[in-house]
mmCIF file of C-alpha atoms in Angstrom:
data_model
loop_
_atom_site.group_PDB
_atom_site.id
_atom_site.type_symbol
_atom_site.label_atom_id
_atom_site.label_comp_id
_atom_site.label_asym_id
_atom_site.label_seq_id
_atom_site.Cartn_x
_atom_site.Cartn_y
_atom_site.Cartn_z
ATOM 1 C CA MET A 239 87.552 98.247 -88.351
ATOM 2 C CA SER A 240 85.235 97.278 -85.480
ATOM 3 C CA PRO A 241 84.618 100.007 -82.905
ATOM 4 C CA GLY A 242 87.189 99.848 -80.141
ATOM 5 C CA LEU A 243 89.549 97.542 -81.991
ATOM 6 C CA SER A 244 92.790 99.138 -83.020
ATOM 7 C CA ARG A 245 94.312 95.942 -84.345
ATOM 8 C CA ILE A 246 93.072 92.578 -85.421
ATOM 9 C CA ALA A 247 92.982 90.267 -82.431
ATOM 10 C CA PRO A 248 94.427 86.780 -82.883
ATOM 11 C CA GLU A 249 91.895 84.032 -83.439
ATOM 12 C CA GLN A 250 91.308 81.464 -80.727
ATOM 13 C CA ALA A 251 93.305 78.231 -80.838
ATOM 14 C CA ALA A 252 91.651 74.977 -81.836
ATOM 15 C CA SER A 253 89.467 74.515 -78.775
ATOM 16 C CA PRO A 254 89.057 77.049 -75.995
ATOM 17 C CA ASP A 255 89.679 76.339 -72.358
ATOM 18 C CA TRP A 256 86.047 76.632 -71.332
ATOM 19 C CA ALA A 257 86.783 76.647 -67.628
ATOM 20 C CA ALA A 258 89.120 79.626 -67.998
ATOM 21 C CA ILE A 259 86.571 81.928 -69.664
ATOM 22 C CA ASP A 260 84.879 84.342 -67.301
ATOM 23 C CA TRP A 261 81.780 85.193 -69.300
ATOM 24 C CA VAL A 262 80.508 87.760 -66.809
ATOM 25 C CA ARG A 263 83.777 89.661 -66.867
ATOM 26 C CA LEU A 264 84.042 89.425 -70.639
ATOM 27 C CA VAL A 265 80.568 90.840 -71.193
ATOM 28 C CA ALA A 266 81.182 93.630 -68.676
ATOM 29 C CA SER A 267 84.405 94.498 -70.444
ATOM 30 C CA VAL A 268 82.699 94.657 -73.840
ATOM 31 C CA ARG A 269 79.858 96.741 -72.447
ATOM 32 C CA SER A 270 82.279 99.268 -71.090
ATOM 33 C CA GLY A 271 84.140 99.420 -74.407
ATOM 34 C CA GLU A 272 87.438 98.046 -73.118
ATOM 35 C CA LYS A 273 89.848 97.103 -75.876
ATOM 36 C CA ALA A 274 90.946 93.899 -74.124
ATOM 37 C CA GLY A 275 87.360 92.729 -73.868
ATOM 38 C CA MET A 276 86.664 93.440 -77.531
ATOM 39 C CA GLU A 277 89.816 91.627 -78.553
ATOM 40 C CA GLN A 278 89.009 88.606 -76.435
ATOM 41 C CA LEU A 279 85.486 88.486 -77.853
ATOM 42 C CA TYR A 280 86.831 88.737 -81.388
ATOM 43 C CA GLY A 281 89.460 86.082 -80.804
ATOM 44 C CA LEU A 282 86.882 83.705 -79.360
ATOM 45 C CA PHE A 283 84.121 84.069 -81.912
ATOM 46 C CA VAL A 284 85.434 85.284 -85.262
ATOM 47 C CA ARG A 285 86.396 81.848 -86.530
ATOM 48 C CA GLY A 286 83.052 80.323 -85.539
ATOM 49 C CA ILE A 287 81.093 83.198 -87.048
ATOM 50 C CA ARG A 288 83.047 82.806 -90.306
ATOM 51 C CA PHE A 289 82.451 79.044 -90.237
ATOM 52 C CA TYR A 290 78.714 79.500 -89.779
ATOM 53 C CA LEU A 291 78.390 82.221 -92.409
ATOM 54 C CA CYS A 292 80.362 80.216 -94.983
ATOM 55 C CA ARG A 293 78.124 77.208 -94.477
ATOM 56 C CA GLN A 294 74.941 79.213 -94.843
ATOM 57 C CA LEU A 295 75.916 81.858 -97.396
ATOM 58 C CA GLY A 296 79.005 80.682 -99.241
ATOM 59 C CA THR A 297 82.381 82.360 -99.290
ATOM 60 C CA GLN A 298 81.616 85.423 -101.386
ATOM 61 C CA ASP A 299 82.321 88.594 -99.384
ATOM 62 C CA VAL A 300 82.474 86.482 -96.237
ATOM 63 C CA GLU A 301 85.069 88.615 -94.467
ATOM 64 C CA ASP A 302 82.873 91.695 -94.802
ATOM 65 C CA LYS A 303 79.917 89.711 -93.477
ATOM 66 C CA VAL A 304 81.986 88.388 -90.564
ATOM 67 C CA HIS A 305 83.050 91.907 -89.680
ATOM 68 C CA ASP A 306 79.490 93.256 -89.928
ATOM 69 C CA THR A 307 78.135 90.390 -87.838
ATOM 70 C CA PHE A 308 80.751 90.964 -85.171
ATOM 71 C CA VAL A 309 79.832 94.644 -85.031
ATOM 72 C CA VAL A 310 76.161 93.702 -84.590
ATOM 73 C CA VAL A 311 77.104 91.329 -81.742
ATOM 74 C CA VAL A 312 79.115 94.023 -79.976
ATOM 75 C CA GLU A 313 76.426 96.659 -80.404
ATOM 76 C CA ALA A 314 73.760 94.273 -79.143
ATOM 77 C CA ILE A 315 75.838 93.496 -76.046
ATOM 78 C CA ARG A 316 76.516 97.163 -75.410
ATOM 79 C CA SER A 317 72.862 98.089 -75.782
ATOM 80 C CA GLY A 318 71.961 95.621 -73.046
ATOM 81 C CA GLU A 319 70.203 93.012 -75.164
ATOM 82 C CA LEU A 320 72.158 90.270 -73.404
ATOM 83 C CA ARG A 321 70.558 89.828 -69.995
ATOM 84 C CA ASP A 322 72.582 86.884 -68.703
ATOM 85 C CA PRO A 323 76.337 86.926 -69.553
ATOM 86 C CA ASN A 324 76.449 83.157 -69.053
ATOM 87 C CA ARG A 325 74.162 82.890 -72.076
ATOM 88 C CA LEU A 326 76.625 84.695 -74.324
ATOM 89 C CA MET A 327 77.008 81.642 -76.577
ATOM 90 C CA GLY A 328 73.293 81.343 -77.228
ATOM 91 C CA PHE A 329 73.094 85.089 -77.723
ATOM 92 C CA VAL A 330 75.855 85.144 -80.330
ATOM 93 C CA ARG A 331 74.237 82.197 -82.093
ATOM 94 C CA THR A 332 70.920 84.032 -82.222
ATOM 95 C CA VAL A 333 72.546 87.185 -83.615
ATOM 96 C CA VAL A 334 74.431 85.210 -86.260
ATOM 97 C CA ARG A 335 71.275 83.407 -87.349
ATOM 98 C CA ARG A 336 69.429 86.719 -87.598
ATOM 99 C CA GLN A 337 72.247 88.082 -89.746
ATOM 100 C CA VAL A 338 72.070 85.056 -92.034
ATOM 101 C CA ALA A 339 68.324 85.529 -92.429
ATOM 102 C CA ALA A 340 68.882 89.195 -93.237
ATOM 103 C CA TYR A 341 71.529 88.412 -95.846
ATOM 104 C CA ILE A 342 69.307 85.836 -97.496
ATOM 105 C CA THR A 343 66.359 88.241 -97.577
ATOM 106 C CA GLU A 344 68.597 90.906 -99.088
ATOM 107 C CA ALA A 345 69.869 88.492 -101.724
ATOM 108 C CA VAL A 346 66.366 87.366 -102.662
ATOM 109 C CA THR A 347 64.886 90.855 -102.913
ATOM 110 C CA GLY A 348 67.967 92.042 -104.783
ATOM 111 C CA ARG A 349 67.584 89.181 -107.253
ATOM 112 C CA GLU A 350 63.958 90.107 -107.868
ATOM 113 C CA ARG A 351 64.941 93.678 -108.712
ATOM 114 C CA LEU A 352 67.676 92.723 -111.137
ATOM 115 C CA ARG A 353 67.068 92.700 -114.838
ATOM 116 C CA PRO A 354 68.154 89.416 -116.371
ATOM 117 C CA GLU A 355 70.842 91.016 -118.487
ATOM 118 C CA SER A 356 72.351 93.111 -115.718
ATOM 119 C CA GLU A 357 75.146 91.953 -113.474
ATOM 120 C CA GLY A 358 74.342 91.432 -109.848
ATOM 121 C CA THR A 359 75.924 90.391 -106.647
ATOM 122 C CA LEU A 360 74.713 86.824 -106.880
ATOM 123 C CA SER A 361 77.440 84.439 -105.919
ATOM 124 C CA SER A 362 78.190 81.546 -108.177
ATOM 125 C CA HIS A 363 77.957 78.118 -106.632
ATOM 126 C CA ASP A 364 79.315 76.327 -109.659
ATOM 127 C CA VAL A 365 81.925 73.719 -108.892
ATOM 128 C CA THR A 366 85.364 74.681 -110.139
ATOM 129 C CA PRO A 367 87.366 72.202 -112.232
ATOM 130 C CA GLU A 368 89.639 71.634 -109.263
ATOM 131 C CA GLU A 369 86.701 70.926 -106.967
ATOM 132 C CA ALA A 370 85.227 68.569 -109.576
ATOM 133 C CA ALA A 371 88.525 66.676 -109.742
ATOM 134 C CA ILE A 372 88.646 66.370 -105.969
ATOM 135 C CA GLU A 373 85.050 65.131 -105.867
ATOM 136 C CA SER A 374 85.801 62.572 -108.525
ATOM 137 C CA GLN A 375 88.757 61.269 -106.547
ATOM 138 C CA GLN A 376 86.691 61.113 -103.394
ATOM 139 C CA GLU A 377 84.043 59.098 -105.246
ATOM 140 C CA GLU A 378 86.669 56.648 -106.460
ATOM 141 C CA ILE A 379 87.968 56.215 -102.959
ATOM 142 C CA MET A 380 84.483 55.755 -101.546
ATOM 143 C CA ALA A 381 83.594 53.170 -104.205
ATOM 144 C CA ARG A 382 86.778 51.279 -103.394
ATOM 145 C CA ILE A 383 85.988 51.300 -99.696
ATOM 146 C CA LEU A 384 82.373 50.242 -100.168
ATOM 147 C CA ARG A 385 83.306 47.382 -102.475
ATOM 148 C CA GLY A 386 85.902 46.186 -100.009
ATOM 149 C CA ILE A 387 83.667 45.892 -96.958
ATOM 150 C CA PRO A 388 81.188 43.105 -96.219
ATOM 151 C CA SER A 389 77.714 43.639 -97.609
ATOM 152 C CA ARG A 390 76.251 43.692 -94.124
ATOM 153 C CA ASP A 391 78.473 46.633 -93.218
ATOM 154 C CA ARG A 392 77.405 48.359 -96.411
ATOM 155 C CA GLU A 393 73.796 47.849 -95.475
ATOM 156 C CA ILE A 394 74.358 49.409 -92.054
ATOM 157 C CA LEU A 395 76.006 52.476 -93.554
ATOM 158 C CA THR A 396 73.305 52.761 -96.208
ATOM 159 C CA ARG A 397 70.556 52.609 -93.619
ATOM 160 C CA PHE A 398 72.137 55.460 -91.647
ATOM 161 C CA TYR A 399 73.534 57.782 -94.311
ATOM 162 C CA LEU A 400 71.185 57.187 -97.233
ATOM 163 C CA LEU A 401 67.913 56.081 -95.678
ATOM 164 C CA GLU A 402 68.565 58.165 -92.544
ATOM 165 C CA GLN A 403 67.198 55.501 -90.257
ATOM 166 C CA PRO A 404 67.783 56.218 -86.566
ATOM 167 C CA GLN A 405 70.633 54.483 -84.808
ATOM 168 C CA HIS A 406 68.408 52.555 -82.392
ATOM 169 C CA GLN A 407 66.378 51.090 -85.271
ATOM 170 C CA ILE A 408 69.468 49.998 -87.150
ATOM 171 C CA CYS A 409 70.996 48.437 -84.048
ATOM 172 C CA SER A 410 67.786 46.639 -83.184
ATOM 173 C CA GLU A 411 67.111 45.262 -86.671
ATOM 174 C CA MET A 412 70.717 44.388 -87.436
ATOM 175 C CA ASN A 413 71.452 43.011 -83.979
ATOM 176 C CA LEU A 414 74.231 45.467 -83.253
ATOM 177 C CA THR A 415 75.386 47.143 -80.083
ATOM 178 C CA GLU A 416 75.805 50.902 -80.127
ATOM 179 C CA THR A 417 79.561 50.414 -79.877
ATOM 180 C CA GLN A 418 79.627 48.100 -82.886
ATOM 181 C CA PHE A 419 77.591 50.612 -84.849
ATOM 182 C CA ARG A 420 79.897 53.496 -83.968
ATOM 183 C CA LEU A 421 83.024 51.473 -84.664
ATOM 184 C CA LEU A 422 81.797 50.465 -88.085
ATOM 185 C CA LYS A 423 81.101 54.072 -89.070
ATOM 186 C CA SER A 424 84.313 55.322 -87.631
ATOM 187 C CA ARG A 425 86.384 52.666 -89.457
ATOM 188 C CA ALA A 426 84.800 53.551 -92.781
ATOM 189 C CA LYS A 427 85.381 57.259 -92.240
ATOM 190 C CA ALA A 428 88.920 56.750 -91.038
ATOM 191 C CA ARG A 429 89.688 54.684 -94.129
ATOM 192 C CA PHE A 430 88.170 57.355 -96.347
ATOM 193 C CA GLY A 431 90.276 60.048 -94.710
ATOM 194 C CA GLU A 432 93.408 57.922 -94.834
ATOM 195 C CA LEU A 433 93.081 57.054 -98.528
ATOM 196 C CA GLY A 434 92.264 60.666 -99.344
ATOM 197 C CA LYS A 435 95.442 61.880 -97.654
ATOM 198 C CA LYS A 436 97.543 59.216 -99.394
ATOM 199 C CA ARG A 437 96.128 60.231 -102.744
ATOM 200 C CA LEU A 438 96.834 63.876 -102.039
ATOM 201 C CA ALA A 439 100.356 63.113 -100.884
ATOM 202 C CA SER A 440 101.114 61.059 -103.987
ATOM 203 C CA GLN A 441 99.852 63.860 -106.211
ATOM 204 C CA LYS A 442 102.008 66.458 -104.516
ATOM 205 C CA PHE A 443 105.135 64.498 -105.300
ATOM 206 C CA SER A 444 104.229 63.348 -108.798
ATOM 207 C CA MET B 147 67.760 73.547 -68.831
ATOM 208 C CA GLU B 148 70.305 75.361 -70.963
ATOM 209 C CA PRO B 149 72.112 73.333 -73.624
ATOM 210 C CA ASP B 150 75.610 72.267 -72.632
ATOM 211 C CA PHE B 151 77.823 73.838 -75.265
ATOM 212 C CA THR B 152 81.106 72.833 -73.625
ATOM 213 C CA SER B 153 80.854 69.134 -74.501
ATOM 214 C CA HIS B 154 82.343 68.039 -77.789
ATOM 215 C CA PRO B 155 79.595 66.289 -79.759
ATOM 216 C CA ASP B 156 80.500 62.751 -80.740
ATOM 217 C CA ASP B 157 80.699 61.731 -84.386
ATOM 218 C CA THR B 158 77.148 60.406 -84.554
ATOM 219 C CA ARG B 159 75.752 63.592 -83.066
ATOM 220 C CA LEU B 160 77.673 65.719 -85.562
ATOM 221 C CA GLU B 161 76.400 63.555 -88.401
ATOM 222 C CA MET B 162 72.838 63.826 -87.168
ATOM 223 C CA TYR B 163 73.262 67.589 -86.916
ATOM 224 C CA SER B 164 74.519 67.677 -90.476
ATOM 225 C CA MET B 165 71.550 65.593 -91.654
ATOM 226 C CA GLY B 166 69.079 67.775 -89.765
ATOM 227 C CA LYS B 167 68.079 64.965 -87.437
ATOM 228 C CA LEU B 168 68.655 66.649 -84.091
ATOM 229 C CA GLY B 169 65.909 68.290 -82.062
ATOM 230 C CA SER B 170 66.057 72.075 -81.805
ATOM 231 C CA ASP B 171 67.657 72.138 -78.341
ATOM 232 C CA GLU B 172 70.308 69.624 -79.294
ATOM 233 C CA ALA B 173 71.005 71.427 -82.570
ATOM 234 C CA ALA B 174 71.340 74.707 -80.663
ATOM 235 C CA ALA B 175 73.875 73.152 -78.290
ATOM 236 C CA VAL B 176 75.916 71.828 -81.220
ATOM 237 C CA GLU B 177 75.829 75.178 -83.013
ATOM 238 C CA GLU B 178 76.873 77.060 -79.888
ATOM 239 C CA HIS B 179 79.745 74.652 -79.444
ATOM 240 C CA LEU B 180 80.769 75.027 -83.077
ATOM 241 C CA LEU B 181 80.951 78.806 -82.653
ATOM 242 C CA LEU B 182 83.970 78.330 -80.422
ATOM 243 C CA CYS B 183 85.496 74.936 -81.182
ATOM 244 C CA ALA B 184 87.660 74.817 -84.306
ATOM 245 C CA ASP B 185 88.429 71.114 -83.795
ATOM 246 C CA CYS B 186 84.754 70.239 -84.039
ATOM 247 C CA GLN B 187 84.328 72.543 -87.042
ATOM 248 C CA VAL B 188 86.925 70.434 -88.842
ATOM 249 C CA ARG B 189 85.285 67.213 -87.690
ATOM 250 C CA LEU B 190 81.930 68.408 -89.011
ATOM 251 C CA GLU B 191 83.378 69.295 -92.403
ATOM 252 C CA GLU B 192 85.071 65.897 -92.647
ATOM 253 C CA ALA B 193 81.839 64.151 -91.679
ATOM 254 C CA GLU B 194 79.898 66.104 -94.289
ATOM 255 C CA THR B 195 82.405 65.295 -97.014
ATOM 256 C CA PHE B 196 82.056 61.635 -96.138
ATOM 257 C CA ILE B 197 78.251 61.749 -96.111
ATOM 258 C CA ARG B 198 78.004 63.700 -99.373
ATOM 259 C CA THR B 199 80.379 61.300 -101.135
ATOM 260 C CA PHE B 200 78.676 58.241 -99.686
ATOM 261 C CA ARG B 201 75.307 59.454 -100.944
ATOM 262 C CA ARG B 202 76.664 59.987 -104.439
ATOM 263 C CA VAL B 203 78.388 56.610 -104.646
ATOM 264 C CA ALA B 204 76.425 54.128 -102.540
ATOM 265 C CA PRO B 205 73.319 53.826 -104.740
ATOM 266 C CA ALA B 206 75.472 52.405 -107.519
ATOM 267 C CA ILE B 207 77.031 49.792 -105.248
ATOM 268 C CA GLU B 208 75.135 46.633 -104.361
ATOM 269 C CA THR B 209 73.400 46.687 -101.047
ATOM 270 C CA PRO B 210 71.599 43.750 -99.437
ATOM 271 C CA ARG B 211 67.839 43.829 -98.973
ATOM 272 C CA PRO B 212 67.200 45.175 -95.472
ATOM 273 C CA ARG B 213 65.513 42.911 -93.020
ATOM 274 C CA SER B 214 62.792 45.348 -92.121
ATOM 275 C CA ALA B 215 59.679 45.848 -94.167
ATOM 276 C CA GLY B 216 59.559 49.017 -96.110
ATOM 277 C CA TRP B 217 62.765 48.756 -98.113
ATOM 278 C CA ARG B 218 62.212 50.626 -101.318
ATOM 279 C CA LEU B 219 65.677 51.101 -102.717
ATOM 280 C CA GLY B 220 66.371 49.893 -106.209
ATOM 281 C CA ALA B 221 69.731 48.427 -105.091
ATOM 282 C CA ILE B 222 70.617 44.843 -105.920
ATOM 283 C CA ALA B 223 70.449 42.433 -102.994
ATOM 284 C CA ALA B 224 73.549 41.265 -101.216
ATOM 285 C CA ALA B 225 75.577 38.159 -101.855
ATOM 286 C CA LEU B 226 74.641 34.847 -100.260
ATOM 287 C CA VAL B 227 77.137 32.438 -98.977
ATOM 288 C CA LEU B 228 76.880 28.948 -100.426
ATOM 289 C CA ALA B 229 77.649 25.682 -98.815
ATOM 290 C CA SER B 230 80.874 23.948 -99.641
ATOM 291 C CA GLY B 231 81.219 21.924 -102.791
ATOM 292 C CA LEU B 232 80.451 22.629 -106.377
ATOM 293 C CA ALA B 233 76.670 23.029 -105.959
ATOM 294 C CA TRP B 234 74.984 26.354 -105.596
ATOM 295 C CA TRP B 235 71.498 27.149 -104.829
ATOM 296 C CA GLY B 236 69.183 29.711 -106.183
ATOM 297 C CA ALA B 237 69.122 32.731 -104.019
ATOM 298 C CA GLN B 238 65.886 34.257 -102.802
ATOM 299 C CA ARG B 239 64.001 36.012 -105.514
ATOM 300 C CA GLY B 240 62.906 39.565 -105.271
ATOM 301 C CA PRO B 241 62.768 42.542 -107.483
ATOM 302 C CA GLU B 242 66.586 42.302 -107.950
ATOM 303 C CA PRO B 243 68.434 38.976 -107.954
ATOM 304 C CA PRO B 244 70.990 38.687 -105.176
ATOM 305 C CA PRO B 245 74.573 37.692 -105.965
ATOM 306 C CA VAL B 246 75.584 34.086 -105.582
ATOM 307 C CA ALA B 247 78.640 32.611 -104.031
ATOM 308 C CA VAL B 248 80.682 29.782 -105.369
ATOM 309 C CA THR B 249 83.130 27.599 -103.495
ATOM 310 C CA LEU B 250 86.327 27.033 -105.390
ATOM 311 C CA THR B 251 88.125 23.861 -104.451
ATOM 312 C CA ALA B 252 89.163 22.335 -107.716
ATOM 313 C CA LEU B 253 92.092 23.170 -109.851
ATOM 314 C CA ARG B 254 92.027 23.626 -113.582
ATOM 315 C CA GLY B 255 90.079 21.060 -115.518
ATOM 316 C CA ASP B 256 87.042 20.886 -113.288
ATOM 317 C CA PRO B 257 85.383 24.285 -113.326
ATOM 318 C CA ALA B 258 82.923 25.446 -110.685
ATOM 319 C CA GLY B 259 79.711 26.703 -112.237
ATOM 320 C CA VAL B 260 77.976 29.952 -111.505
ATOM 321 C CA ALA B 261 75.146 31.922 -113.087
ATOM 322 C CA ALA B 262 76.338 34.628 -115.466
ATOM 323 C CA GLY B 263 75.363 38.212 -114.801
ATOM 324 C CA ARG B 264 75.403 37.775 -111.040
ATOM 325 C CA HIS B 265 77.725 39.283 -108.487
ATOM 326 C CA LEU B 266 79.901 36.714 -106.809
ATOM 327 C CA ARG B 267 81.178 35.838 -103.399
ATOM 328 C CA LEU B 268 84.174 33.581 -103.889
ATOM 329 C CA VAL B 269 84.757 31.011 -101.166
ATOM 330 C CA LEU B 270 88.350 29.937 -101.685
ATOM 331 C CA ASP B 271 90.082 26.754 -100.638
ATOM 332 C CA LEU B 272 93.322 28.014 -99.149
ATOM 333 C CA THR B 273 94.256 24.810 -97.381
ATOM 334 C CA GLY B 274 97.951 24.783 -96.669
ATOM 335 C CA LEU B 275 98.462 28.523 -97.116
ATOM 336 C CA PRO B 276 99.420 30.626 -94.107
ATOM 337 C CA ALA B 277 96.323 32.230 -92.612
ATOM 338 C CA GLU B 278 98.170 35.296 -91.408
ATOM 339 C CA HIS B 279 98.845 36.592 -94.907
ATOM 340 C CA ALA B 280 96.666 38.687 -97.139
ATOM 341 C CA TYR B 281 96.454 37.425 -100.703
ATOM 342 C CA ALA B 282 95.881 38.982 -104.076
ATOM 343 C CA VAL B 283 92.897 37.485 -105.891
ATOM 344 C CA GLU B 284 92.345 37.952 -109.588
ATOM 345 C CA ILE B 285 89.776 36.778 -112.102
ATOM 346 C CA VAL B 286 91.086 36.437 -115.645
ATOM 347 C CA SER B 287 89.347 35.406 -118.806
ATOM 348 C CA ARG B 288 90.181 32.240 -120.647
ATOM 349 C CA GLU B 289 92.592 34.305 -122.729
ATOM 350 C CA GLY B 290 94.319 35.667 -119.655
ATOM 351 C CA ARG B 291 92.741 39.123 -119.748
ATOM 352 C CA ALA B 292 92.298 40.616 -116.288
ATOM 353 C CA ILE B 293 88.637 40.950 -115.386
ATOM 354 C CA TRP B 294 88.712 41.793 -111.702
ATOM 355 C CA SER B 295 91.209 41.921 -108.844
ATOM 356 C CA GLY B 296 90.994 42.332 -105.125
ATOM 357 C CA THR B 297 92.768 41.619 -101.852
ATOM 358 C CA LEU B 298 91.728 38.849 -99.537
ATOM 359 C CA ALA B 299 92.304 40.036 -95.973
ATOM 360 C CA ALA B 300 94.425 37.897 -93.673
ATOM 361 C CA GLY B 301 92.455 35.088 -92.092
ATOM 362 C CA ARG B 302 89.605 35.370 -94.585
ATOM 363 C CA THR B 303 88.602 32.845 -97.218
ATOM 364 C CA GLU B 304 85.726 34.730 -98.812
ATOM 365 C CA ILE B 305 85.752 37.773 -101.016
ATOM 366 C CA GLU B 306 83.062 39.550 -102.968
ATOM 367 C CA THR B 307 83.861 40.594 -106.468
ATOM 368 C CA GLY B 308 81.231 43.297 -106.780
ATOM 369 C CA LYS B 309 81.192 42.607 -110.488
ATOM 370 C CA PRO B 310 78.996 40.256 -112.477
ATOM 371 C CA LEU B 311 80.627 37.896 -114.947
ATOM 372 C CA ALA B 312 79.428 37.476 -118.489
ATOM 373 C CA ALA B 313 78.958 33.928 -119.688
ATOM 374 C CA GLY B 314 82.266 32.242 -120.341
ATOM 375 C CA ARG B 315 85.229 30.456 -118.853
ATOM 376 C CA TYR B 316 87.468 32.107 -116.303
ATOM 377 C CA PHE B 317 90.276 31.399 -113.925
ATOM 378 C CA VAL B 318 90.500 32.654 -110.380
ATOM 379 C CA ARG B 319 94.095 33.153 -109.295
ATOM 380 C CA VAL B 320 95.416 33.592 -105.799
ATOM 381 C CA ALA B 321 98.866 35.098 -105.392
ATOM 382 C CA SER B 322 101.120 35.944 -102.477
ATOM 383 C CA PRO B 323 101.620 39.548 -101.424
ATOM 384 C CA ARG B 324 104.783 39.484 -103.572
ATOM 385 C CA GLY B 325 102.853 38.314 -106.591
ATOM 386 C CA ASP B 326 103.909 34.662 -106.593
ATOM 387 C CA PRO B 327 101.047 32.529 -107.935
ATOM 388 C CA LEU B 328 99.740 30.097 -105.313
ATOM 389 C CA ARG B 329 96.403 28.709 -106.488
ATOM 390 C CA GLU B 330 94.327 28.711 -109.608
ATOM 391 C CA PHE B 331 90.699 27.643 -109.910
ATOM 392 C CA ALA B 332 88.592 27.207 -112.966
ATOM 393 C CA LEU B 333 85.256 28.965 -113.096
ATOM 394 C CA ARG B 334 82.457 28.762 -115.612
ATOM 395 C CA ALA B 335 79.688 31.348 -115.847
ATOM 396 C CA GLU B 336 76.597 30.243 -117.727
#
């Protein structure tokens, strides 16, 4: 359990009310070890820290890593490393990135020490059969969408997502406005999401 | 100037972040925002699923030759739209032959001709049919075996098959949304 926390604080709702957060007061509260401050900090950041760690490191032992990262954040705040409370976001981001780097270094040096036949703590990134089935369905849906749109629209999407051409280049060469470009992408993605949900719904009831 | 982490990044910005195309300050602002905003976390995951799937699938789907110099994809060029009538013209030649379109105006007995092995854009004569309906379009072999099917959106008269035809005789059928047959055209691939 994190120092000063006697219970797990609830996680923040979908999107915080930025205007209502008093960063100066929050940081002061954490520095002085107040439970309310710790709980507010936890509620605000735990989900985002977990999100970031999962993306960078995978899901193995993620809750332990989230907890450890949160402890590092709190200790860094309490030791005065954060000079400007209004820069708390950037500070937390920096701490999380440092933690990720440390975990990666630990995993790499640990891997080098392991004998091939011994078990280690290396996480498997193999796709499970369920994940493979979901990917296959997504590919079917995508193929259906791409075959159903005009070839010009396909070219626009290919330039952006596959060739990674910048938006301004695509718009200039294809004679598109920015709005047209955004609408095209958003329609394709909305269709993908919609067909995915329909497929999922039909499987639940079959 | 400090990055503004309170603004929700739009879809394009999230995609560019995912693809590593943002500058360091912009990426920092997005990451700081993502630390707190669960809605945008979900949006980013959805965007990444879309991008990953697109990248796996798109190379196998025909894509037109881009207008700018420097196109190096091995994709087949896009379909061309032909003028009305039974004639077709050779499409521009390049490393991969583009698909051809064929205008279907005749009923059985007078087949439109098209080059075999090419993707098609069917230009359908729907004179007399209500424009506000979508229609089912199907290509069947001479023996009646289904080769390809698709849906013609309301108000449209052209549809790409995305599938080359082997040499042979075919029929292109247009049906109502309920499945009632409305038109049938003969097609010959040579």
